[in-house]
Amino acid sequence: MRLVFAGTPEVALPSLRAFLESDRHEVVAVVTRPDAPSGRGRKVERSPVAALADEHGIEVLTPAKAGDPVFQARLRELRPDLCPVVAYGALLPESALSIPTHGWVNLHFSVLPAWRGAAPVQAAVRHGDDITGATTFRIVKALDAGPVFGVLTERVRERDTAGELLARLAESGAKLLLSTVDGVEDGTLRAVEQPEEGVSYAPKVAVDDARLDFGTPAAALDRVARAVTPDPGAWAEFRGERLKLGPVLPVEEEHDLAPGEIKAERKRVLVGTATEPVALGEVQAQGKKRMPATDWARGARVEAGERIS
């Protein structure tokens, strides 16, 4: 089939590569978000999907909005049979949804109808889900509510960060999306409406959502820290400045540390919570490089009784 692939970040690359390597389908163009500033220098860069398309000499479409008449006119000229989507990052109006013969088929990283929205993997880790997965479905106007073609499941490991879990789902999901498009082409696959029960939502994670509250139980703190790793990254405040934190590890030991109180030991740095303490992993102070918590504590000369807020 003639495909126009829509996606933006690195998580979309395994799926795009799967279609580029397929002898059944032709990727005639990609749709991605416009070039944007990135990194410390805020240099304007192509999206990962655009960069991969450039390597293969594939046309790149970067509309500011998918409702742009010029973009939609070009999409009609391309005559796509189907548009696979992975983390495109923009809403698709009905005028665009109707252009491909078989519509737009999205790879979403949850078992729908659970965790509809922008951050399903982060939500699964944050809420302590044991199982998550990926779903392919036909995009409709309502958010992630279209009929389902296929599903896979993935166990959430005890120490998974959102980044690690998403990387695994991106690889397995690419196979699911490719098999879905194969099935649509063969006429052997029919979409099934999602159940009305079990719907939950996972909105985009803001920086404020990544602030760690040491007044909560250690288990909850652990899940939040892993859910926002690597993006946007956990943080708290120390001596009035922001302190970036990697995942933390609950320590099942007897301690009398108050919530947020720091105890710097030779081989670890403990912080009190509402339950047992947590051991800090990597730490990045403002204007400094990321480093082990013990190195940070020595350099900062953390005193007894000081707290992270």
CSV table of C-alpha atoms in Angstrom, one decimal:
chain,number,residue,atom,x,y,z
A,1,MET,CA,0.0,0.0,0.0
A,2,ARG,CA,1.0,3.6,-0.4
A,3,LEU,CA,1.6,5.0,3.0
A,4,VAL,CA,2.1,8.5,4.5
A,5,PHE,CA,3.6,7.9,7.9
A,6,ALA,CA,2.9,10.4,10.7
A,7,GLY,CA,5.2,10.7,13.7
A,8,THR,CA,7.7,12.9,15.4
A,9,PRO,CA,9.9,11.6,18.3
A,10,GLU,CA,12.4,8.8,18.5
A,11,VAL,CA,9.7,6.4,19.8
A,12,ALA,CA,8.2,6.5,16.2
A,13,LEU,CA,11.4,5.4,14.5
A,14,PRO,CA,11.1,1.6,15.0
A,15,SER,CA,7.7,1.7,13.2
A,16,LEU,CA,8.9,3.9,10.4
A,17,ARG,CA,11.9,1.6,9.9
A,18,ALA,CA,9.6,-1.4,9.8
A,19,PHE,CA,7.6,0.1,6.9
A,20,LEU,CA,10.8,1.2,5.1
A,21,GLU,CA,12.1,-2.4,5.2
A,22,SER,CA,8.8,-3.9,4.2
A,23,ASP,CA,8.5,-5.2,0.6
A,24,ARG,CA,4.7,-4.8,0.8
A,25,HIS,CA,4.3,-1.1,1.4
A,26,GLU,CA,5.8,2.1,0.1
A,27,VAL,CA,6.3,5.1,2.3
A,28,VAL,CA,5.6,8.0,-0.1
A,29,ALA,CA,6.0,10.8,2.5
A,30,VAL,CA,6.1,11.5,6.3
A,31,VAL,CA,4.1,14.0,8.3
A,32,THR,CA,5.9,15.4,11.3
A,33,ARG,CA,6.0,18.4,13.6
A,34,PRO,CA,7.8,21.5,12.3
A,35,ASP,CA,11.5,22.0,13.1
A,36,ALA,CA,11.9,23.2,16.7
A,37,PRO,CA,14.6,24.5,19.1
A,38,SER,CA,16.3,21.7,21.0
A,39,GLY,CA,19.0,21.2,23.6
A,40,ARG,CA,20.9,23.7,25.7
A,41,GLY,CA,21.9,25.8,22.7
A,42,ARG,CA,18.2,25.9,21.5
A,43,LYS,CA,19.4,25.0,18.0
A,44,VAL,CA,16.6,24.5,15.5
A,45,GLU,CA,16.6,20.8,14.6
A,46,ARG,CA,14.6,18.4,12.5
A,47,SER,CA,12.4,15.9,14.3
A,48,PRO,CA,13.8,12.3,14.5
A,49,VAL,CA,11.2,11.1,12.0
A,50,ALA,CA,12.1,13.9,9.6
A,51,ALA,CA,15.8,13.1,9.9
A,52,LEU,CA,15.2,9.5,9.1
A,53,ALA,CA,13.0,10.4,6.1
A,54,ASP,CA,15.7,12.7,4.8
A,55,GLU,CA,18.2,9.8,4.9
A,56,HIS,CA,15.9,7.8,2.7
A,57,GLY,CA,15.0,10.7,0.3
A,58,ILE,CA,11.4,10.7,1.4
A,59,GLU,CA,9.3,13.8,1.2
A,60,VAL,CA,8.7,15.5,4.6
A,61,LEU,CA,5.5,17.4,5.3
A,62,THR,CA,5.6,19.7,8.4
A,63,PRO,CA,2.3,21.6,8.6
A,64,ALA,CA,1.8,23.8,11.6
A,65,LYS,CA,-1.7,22.4,11.8
A,66,ALA,CA,-3.1,19.3,10.1
A,67,GLY,CA,-6.1,21.4,9.0
A,68,ASP,CA,-3.9,23.5,6.8
A,69,PRO,CA,-5.5,23.5,3.3
A,70,VAL,CA,-2.1,23.4,1.5
A,71,PHE,CA,-1.1,20.4,3.5
A,72,GLN,CA,-4.3,18.6,2.9
A,73,ALA,CA,-4.1,19.4,-0.9
A,74,ARG,CA,-0.7,17.8,-1.0
A,75,LEU,CA,-1.9,14.8,1.0
A,76,ARG,CA,-4.6,14.2,-1.6
A,77,GLU,CA,-2.1,14.5,-4.4
A,78,LEU,CA,0.0,11.7,-2.7
A,79,ARG,CA,-3.1,9.4,-2.8
A,80,PRO,CA,-2.2,7.4,0.3
A,81,ASP,CA,-4.1,4.1,0.9
A,82,LEU,CA,-3.4,4.4,4.7
A,83,CYS,CA,-1.6,6.7,7.1
A,84,PRO,CA,0.1,4.9,10.0
A,85,VAL,CA,0.6,7.2,13.1
A,86,VAL,CA,3.0,6.9,16.0
A,87,ALA,CA,3.3,9.9,18.5
A,88,TYR,CA,2.6,12.5,15.8
A,89,GLY,CA,1.8,15.1,18.5
A,90,ALA,CA,-1.0,17.1,16.8
A,91,LEU,CA,-4.8,16.7,16.4
A,92,LEU,CA,-6.1,15.5,13.1
A,93,PRO,CA,-9.3,17.1,11.9
A,94,GLU,CA,-12.0,15.1,10.1
A,95,SER,CA,-11.1,16.8,6.8
A,96,ALA,CA,-7.7,15.1,7.1
A,97,LEU,CA,-9.0,11.8,8.5
A,98,SER,CA,-11.1,11.3,5.4
A,99,ILE,CA,-8.3,11.6,2.8
A,100,PRO,CA,-6.6,8.1,3.0
A,101,THR,CA,-8.7,5.2,1.6
A,102,HIS,CA,-8.3,3.2,4.8
A,103,GLY,CA,-8.0,6.1,7.2
A,104,TRP,CA,-5.3,6.8,9.8
A,105,VAL,CA,-4.2,3.9,12.0
A,106,ASN,CA,-2.6,4.8,15.3
A,107,LEU,CA,-0.2,2.9,17.5
A,108,HIS,CA,-1.0,3.9,21.1
A,109,PHE,CA,1.1,2.7,24.0
A,110,SER,CA,-1.6,1.3,26.4
A,111,VAL,CA,-4.2,-1.3,26.3
A,112,LEU,CA,-7.2,0.8,25.3
A,113,PRO,CA,-9.6,2.0,26.7
A,114,ALA,CA,-7.1,2.4,29.6
A,115,TRP,CA,-4.9,5.5,29.5
A,116,ARG,CA,-6.1,7.4,26.6
A,117,GLY,CA,-4.1,10.6,26.0
A,118,ALA,CA,-0.6,11.9,25.6
A,119,ALA,CA,1.3,10.1,28.4
A,120,PRO,CA,0.0,6.5,28.8
A,121,VAL,CA,3.3,4.9,29.7
A,122,GLN,CA,4.1,7.5,32.4
A,123,ALA,CA,0.6,7.0,33.8
A,124,ALA,CA,1.0,3.2,33.9
A,125,VAL,CA,4.3,3.5,35.9
A,126,ARG,CA,3.0,6.2,38.1
A,127,HIS,CA,-0.1,4.2,39.1
A,128,GLY,CA,1.8,1.0,39.7
A,129,ASP,CA,0.2,-1.0,36.8
A,130,ASP,CA,1.5,-4.6,36.6
A,131,ILE,CA,0.6,-4.9,32.9
A,132,THR,CA,0.4,-2.4,30.1
A,133,GLY,CA,0.8,-2.8,26.3
A,134,ALA,CA,0.0,-1.2,23.0
A,135,THR,CA,-3.0,-0.9,20.7
A,136,THR,CA,-3.6,-0.2,17.1
A,137,PHE,CA,-6.8,1.6,16.2
A,138,ARG,CA,-8.5,3.7,13.6
A,139,ILE,CA,-8.4,7.4,14.5
A,140,VAL,CA,-11.7,9.1,14.9
A,141,LYS,CA,-12.6,12.6,16.1
A,142,ALA,CA,-12.8,11.6,19.8
A,143,LEU,CA,-9.5,11.2,21.7
A,144,ASP,CA,-8.1,7.7,21.3
A,145,ALA,CA,-11.6,6.3,21.1
A,146,GLY,CA,-11.5,4.6,17.6
A,147,PRO,CA,-12.2,0.9,16.9
A,148,VAL,CA,-9.3,-1.4,17.7
A,149,PHE,CA,-7.4,-3.6,15.3
A,150,GLY,CA,-4.9,-5.3,17.5
A,151,VAL,CA,-3.4,-5.4,21.0
A,152,LEU,CA,-0.2,-6.6,22.7
A,153,THR,CA,0.6,-6.7,26.4
A,154,GLU,CA,3.8,-6.0,28.2
A,155,ARG,CA,4.7,-6.6,31.9
A,156,VAL,CA,5.8,-3.5,33.8
A,157,ARG,CA,9.1,-4.5,35.5
A,158,GLU,CA,9.7,-3.6,39.1
A,159,ARG,CA,12.3,-0.9,38.4
A,160,ASP,CA,11.1,0.2,35.0
A,161,THR,CA,11.4,3.9,34.2
A,162,ALA,CA,8.9,5.3,31.7
A,163,GLY,CA,11.7,5.6,29.2
A,164,GLU,CA,12.8,2.0,29.5
A,165,LEU,CA,9.2,0.7,29.2
A,166,LEU,CA,8.4,2.9,26.3
A,167,ALA,CA,11.5,1.8,24.4
A,168,ARG,CA,10.4,-1.9,24.7
A,169,LEU,CA,6.9,-1.0,23.6
A,170,ALA,CA,8.2,1.0,20.6
A,171,GLU,CA,9.9,-2.1,19.3
A,172,SER,CA,7.1,-4.6,19.9
A,173,GLY,CA,4.5,-2.0,18.8
A,174,ALA,CA,6.3,-1.6,15.5
A,175,LYS,CA,5.6,-5.2,14.7
A,176,LEU,CA,2.0,-4.9,15.8
A,177,LEU,CA,1.5,-1.8,13.6
A,178,LEU,CA,3.1,-3.5,10.6
A,179,SER,CA,0.9,-6.6,11.0
A,180,THR,CA,-2.1,-4.4,11.4
A,181,VAL,CA,-1.5,-2.6,8.1
A,182,ASP,CA,-0.8,-6.0,6.4
A,183,GLY,CA,-4.1,-7.2,7.7
A,184,VAL,CA,-6.0,-4.1,6.5
A,185,GLU,CA,-4.4,-4.6,3.0
A,186,ASP,CA,-5.4,-8.3,3.0
A,187,GLY,CA,-8.9,-7.6,4.2
A,188,THR,CA,-8.4,-10.1,7.0
A,189,LEU,CA,-8.5,-7.6,9.8
A,190,ARG,CA,-11.6,-5.8,11.1
A,191,ALA,CA,-11.6,-3.2,13.8
A,192,VAL,CA,-13.7,-3.8,16.9
A,193,GLU,CA,-15.3,-0.9,18.9
A,194,GLN,CA,-13.7,-0.2,22.3
A,195,PRO,CA,-15.7,-1.1,25.4
A,196,GLU,CA,-17.4,1.7,27.2
A,197,GLU,CA,-16.1,0.6,30.6
A,198,GLY,CA,-12.6,1.0,31.8
A,199,VAL,CA,-11.8,4.3,30.2
A,200,SER,CA,-9.0,6.3,31.9
A,201,TYR,CA,-7.0,9.3,30.8
A,202,ALA,CA,-3.3,10.2,30.8
A,203,PRO,CA,-2.7,13.9,30.1
A,204,LYS,CA,0.7,15.3,29.2
A,205,VAL,CA,3.1,15.4,32.1
A,206,ALA,CA,4.0,18.9,33.1
A,207,VAL,CA,7.2,19.9,34.9
A,208,ASP,CA,5.2,20.7,38.0
A,209,ASP,CA,3.9,17.1,37.9
A,210,ALA,CA,7.5,15.8,38.2
A,211,ARG,CA,8.2,17.5,41.5
A,212,LEU,CA,8.8,14.9,44.2
A,213,ASP,CA,6.8,15.3,47.5
A,214,PHE,CA,8.8,13.6,50.2
A,215,GLY,CA,5.7,13.8,52.5
A,216,THR,CA,4.2,10.9,50.5
A,217,PRO,CA,5.0,7.2,51.1
A,218,ALA,CA,8.2,5.9,49.7
A,219,ALA,CA,6.5,3.5,47.2
A,220,ALA,CA,4.5,6.4,45.7
A,221,LEU,CA,7.6,8.6,45.5
A,222,ASP,CA,9.5,5.8,43.7
A,223,ARG,CA,6.7,5.4,41.1
A,224,VAL,CA,6.5,9.1,40.4
A,225,ALA,CA,10.3,9.4,40.0
A,226,ARG,CA,10.4,6.5,37.6
A,227,ALA,CA,7.3,7.7,35.7
A,228,VAL,CA,9.0,11.0,34.8
A,229,THR,CA,12.4,9.6,33.9
A,230,PRO,CA,13.8,10.7,31.5
A,231,ASP,CA,11.2,13.3,30.6
A,232,PRO,CA,10.5,15.8,32.1
A,233,GLY,CA,12.7,14.5,34.9
A,234,ALA,CA,12.1,14.4,38.7
A,235,TRP,CA,13.1,17.3,40.8
A,236,ALA,CA,12.9,18.9,44.2
A,237,GLU,CA,14.4,22.0,46.0
A,238,PHE,CA,17.5,22.1,48.1
A,239,ARG,CA,18.7,25.4,49.6
A,240,GLY,CA,16.2,27.3,47.5
A,241,GLU,CA,17.5,25.9,44.2
A,242,ARG,CA,16.1,23.2,41.9
A,243,LEU,CA,17.7,19.8,42.3
A,244,LYS,CA,17.2,17.3,39.4
A,245,LEU,CA,16.8,13.7,40.6
A,246,GLY,CA,17.0,10.3,39.0
A,247,PRO,CA,14.9,7.3,40.2
A,248,VAL,CA,15.0,6.7,44.0
A,249,LEU,CA,15.1,3.4,45.8
A,250,PRO,CA,12.9,2.7,48.9
A,251,VAL,CA,15.0,1.3,51.8
A,252,GLU,CA,13.3,-1.0,54.1
A,253,GLU,CA,15.2,-0.2,57.3
A,254,GLU,CA,14.5,1.4,60.6
A,255,HIS,CA,15.2,5.2,60.5
A,256,ASP,CA,13.9,8.2,62.3
A,257,LEU,CA,14.3,10.7,59.3
A,258,ALA,CA,11.6,13.3,58.9
A,259,PRO,CA,10.0,13.7,55.5
A,260,GLY,CA,12.6,15.4,53.3
A,261,GLU,CA,15.4,15.1,55.9
A,262,ILE,CA,18.8,14.1,54.3
A,263,LYS,CA,21.2,11.6,55.8
A,264,ALA,CA,24.5,11.5,53.9
A,265,GLU,CA,26.4,8.3,54.4
A,266,ARG,CA,29.6,7.1,52.9
A,267,LYS,CA,28.0,4.9,50.3
A,268,ARG,CA,24.5,6.3,50.0
A,269,VAL,CA,22.3,9.3,50.6
A,270,LEU,CA,19.0,8.7,52.3
A,271,VAL,CA,16.0,11.0,52.4
A,272,GLY,CA,13.0,10.6,54.8
A,273,THR,CA,9.5,10.1,53.4
A,274,ALA,CA,6.1,9.5,55.0
A,275,THR,CA,7.1,5.8,55.4
A,276,GLU,CA,10.6,4.3,55.0
A,277,PRO,CA,13.4,6.4,53.5
A,278,VAL,CA,14.5,6.4,49.9
A,279,ALA,CA,18.1,6.3,48.6
A,280,LEU,CA,18.9,8.9,46.0
A,281,GLY,CA,20.3,7.8,42.7
A,282,GLU,CA,21.8,10.4,40.4
A,283,VAL,CA,21.5,14.0,41.3
A,284,GLN,CA,22.1,17.2,39.2
A,285,ALA,CA,22.4,20.5,41.0
A,286,GLN,CA,21.7,23.7,39.2
A,287,GLY,CA,24.5,24.5,36.8
A,288,LYS,CA,26.3,21.2,37.5
A,289,LYS,CA,26.7,17.9,35.8
A,290,ARG,CA,24.6,14.8,36.8
A,291,MET,CA,26.5,12.7,39.4
A,292,PRO,CA,26.0,10.0,42.0
A,293,ALA,CA,24.2,11.3,45.1
A,294,THR,CA,27.2,10.6,47.3
A,295,ASP,CA,29.4,12.8,45.2
A,296,TRP,CA,26.8,15.5,45.2
A,297,ALA,CA,26.4,15.3,49.0
A,298,ARG,CA,30.2,15.6,49.6
A,299,GLY,CA,30.5,18.5,47.2
A,300,ALA,CA,27.5,20.3,48.7
A,301,ARG,CA,28.7,19.6,52.2
A,302,VAL,CA,25.2,18.5,53.3
A,303,GLU,CA,24.8,19.1,57.0
A,304,ALA,CA,22.8,17.0,59.4
A,305,GLY,CA,19.1,17.9,59.5
A,306,GLU,CA,19.0,19.6,56.1
A,307,ARG,CA,16.0,18.8,54.0
A,308,ILE,CA,14.9,18.5,50.4
A,309,SER,CA,11.6,20.2,49.9
